[in-house]
mmCIF file of C-alpha atoms in Angstrom:
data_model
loop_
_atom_site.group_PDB
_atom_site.id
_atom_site.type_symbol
_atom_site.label_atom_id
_atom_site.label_comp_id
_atom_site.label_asym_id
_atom_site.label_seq_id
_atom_site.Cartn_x
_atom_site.Cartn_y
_atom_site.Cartn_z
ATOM 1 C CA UNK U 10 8.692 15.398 11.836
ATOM 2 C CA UNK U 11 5.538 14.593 12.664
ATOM 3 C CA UNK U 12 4.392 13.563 9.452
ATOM 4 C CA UNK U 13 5.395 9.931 8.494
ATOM 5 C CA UNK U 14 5.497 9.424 4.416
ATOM 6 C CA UNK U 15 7.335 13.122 4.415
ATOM 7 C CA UNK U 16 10.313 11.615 6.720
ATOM 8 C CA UNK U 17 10.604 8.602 5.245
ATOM 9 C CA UNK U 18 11.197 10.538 1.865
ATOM 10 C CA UNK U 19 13.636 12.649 3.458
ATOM 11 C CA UNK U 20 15.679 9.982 4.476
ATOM 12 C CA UNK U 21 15.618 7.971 1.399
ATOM 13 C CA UNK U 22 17.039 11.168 -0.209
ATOM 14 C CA UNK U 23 19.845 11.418 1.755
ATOM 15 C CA UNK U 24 22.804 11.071 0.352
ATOM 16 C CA UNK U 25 25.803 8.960 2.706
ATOM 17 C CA UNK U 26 28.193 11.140 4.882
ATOM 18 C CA UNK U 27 30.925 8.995 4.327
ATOM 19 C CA UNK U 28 32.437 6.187 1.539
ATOM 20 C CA UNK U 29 30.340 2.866 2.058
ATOM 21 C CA UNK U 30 32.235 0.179 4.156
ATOM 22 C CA UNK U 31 34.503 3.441 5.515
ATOM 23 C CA UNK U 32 32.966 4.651 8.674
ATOM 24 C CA UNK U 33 30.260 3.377 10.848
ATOM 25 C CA UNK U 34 27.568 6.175 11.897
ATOM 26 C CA UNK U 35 23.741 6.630 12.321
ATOM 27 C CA UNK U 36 21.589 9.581 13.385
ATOM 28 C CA UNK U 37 20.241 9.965 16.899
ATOM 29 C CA UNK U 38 16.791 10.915 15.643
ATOM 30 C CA UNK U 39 16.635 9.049 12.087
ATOM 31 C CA UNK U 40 16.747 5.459 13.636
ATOM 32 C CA UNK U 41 12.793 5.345 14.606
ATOM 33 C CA UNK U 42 11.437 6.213 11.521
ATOM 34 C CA UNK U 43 14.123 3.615 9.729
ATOM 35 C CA UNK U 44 13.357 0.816 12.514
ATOM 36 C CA UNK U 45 9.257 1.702 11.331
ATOM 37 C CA UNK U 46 9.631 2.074 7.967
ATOM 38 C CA UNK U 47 11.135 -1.647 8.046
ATOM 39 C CA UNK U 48 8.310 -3.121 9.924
ATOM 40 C CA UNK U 49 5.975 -1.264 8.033
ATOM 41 C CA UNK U 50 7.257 -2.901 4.491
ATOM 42 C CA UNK U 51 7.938 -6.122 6.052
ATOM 43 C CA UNK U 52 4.657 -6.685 7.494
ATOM 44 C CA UNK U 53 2.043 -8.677 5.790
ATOM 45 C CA UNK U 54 -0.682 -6.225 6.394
ATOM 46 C CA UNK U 55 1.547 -2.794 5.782
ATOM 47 C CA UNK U 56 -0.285 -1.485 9.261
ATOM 48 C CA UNK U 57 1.211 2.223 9.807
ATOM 49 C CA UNK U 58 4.291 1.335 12.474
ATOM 50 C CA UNK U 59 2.358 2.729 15.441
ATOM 51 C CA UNK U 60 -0.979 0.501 14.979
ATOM 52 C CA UNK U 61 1.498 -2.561 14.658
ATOM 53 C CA UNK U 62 2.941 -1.911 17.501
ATOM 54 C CA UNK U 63 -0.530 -1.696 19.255
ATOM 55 C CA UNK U 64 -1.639 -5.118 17.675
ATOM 56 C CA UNK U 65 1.273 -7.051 18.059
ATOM 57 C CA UNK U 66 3.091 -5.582 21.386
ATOM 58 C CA UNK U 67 0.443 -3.324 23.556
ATOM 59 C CA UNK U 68 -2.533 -5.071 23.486
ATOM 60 C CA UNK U 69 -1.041 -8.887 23.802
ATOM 61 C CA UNK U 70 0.436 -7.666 26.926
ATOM 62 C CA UNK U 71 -2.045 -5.434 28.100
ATOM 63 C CA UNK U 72 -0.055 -2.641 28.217
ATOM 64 C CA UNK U 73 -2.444 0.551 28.818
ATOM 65 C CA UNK U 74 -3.160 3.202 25.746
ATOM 66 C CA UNK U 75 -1.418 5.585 27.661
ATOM 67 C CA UNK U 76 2.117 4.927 25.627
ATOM 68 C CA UNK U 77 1.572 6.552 22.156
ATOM 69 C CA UNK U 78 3.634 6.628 19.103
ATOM 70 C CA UNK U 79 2.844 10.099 17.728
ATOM 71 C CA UNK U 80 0.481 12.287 19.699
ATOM 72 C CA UNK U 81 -3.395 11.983 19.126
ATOM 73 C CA UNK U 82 -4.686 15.618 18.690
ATOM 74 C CA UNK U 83 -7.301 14.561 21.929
ATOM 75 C CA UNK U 84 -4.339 14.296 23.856
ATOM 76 C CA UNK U 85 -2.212 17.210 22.505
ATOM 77 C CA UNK U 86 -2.899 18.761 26.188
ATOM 78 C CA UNK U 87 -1.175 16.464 28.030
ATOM 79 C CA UNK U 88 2.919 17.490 25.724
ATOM 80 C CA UNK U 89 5.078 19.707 27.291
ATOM 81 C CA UNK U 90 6.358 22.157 25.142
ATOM 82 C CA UNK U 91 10.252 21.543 24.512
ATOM 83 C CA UNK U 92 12.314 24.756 24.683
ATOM 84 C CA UNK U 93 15.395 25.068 22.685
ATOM 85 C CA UNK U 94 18.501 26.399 23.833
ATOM 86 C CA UNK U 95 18.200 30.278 24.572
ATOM 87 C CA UNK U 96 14.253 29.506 25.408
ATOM 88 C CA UNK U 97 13.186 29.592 22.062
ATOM 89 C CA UNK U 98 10.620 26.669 21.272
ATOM 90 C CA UNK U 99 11.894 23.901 18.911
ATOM 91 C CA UNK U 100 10.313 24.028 15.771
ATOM 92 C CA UNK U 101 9.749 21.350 13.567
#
């Protein structure tokens, strides 16, 4: 999940649930990378999602590099580690 161009792939090879027009759903964890992968297209300079988001948003409003969009490895100390349901960790 952590690698963008791989999910984006996956998702454009996903074939619909349901009959088009018929039902009305998204995925809970799809909806980022969809959201990016628009803004990423649609922007002039095709900036990866998360450097647009520091150019346009963060840094006009001074909002502090503490918020990251994907994890720099320098700060890879600072995650928790998510456990999944019976304690064993969530793998990607």
């Amino acid at each position: 999940m952590a690698d963008w161009d791989w999910m984006v792939k996956g998702i454009i090879d996903l074939k619909p649930l349901f009959a088009l027009g018929k039902v009305n759903a998204y995925h809970v964890l799809l909806w980022g990378w969809i959201v990016g992968e628009l803004v990423r297209r649609t922007d002039p300079a095709k900036r990866p999602f998360d450097k647009f988001v520091v150019e346009e948003i963060f840094e006009p409003l001074g909002i502090s590099y503490d918020i990251f969009l994907g994890v720099p490895d320098s700060e890879l100390p600072r995650v928790a580690m998510l456990k999944g349901g019976l304690g064993a960790p969530i793998d990607d």
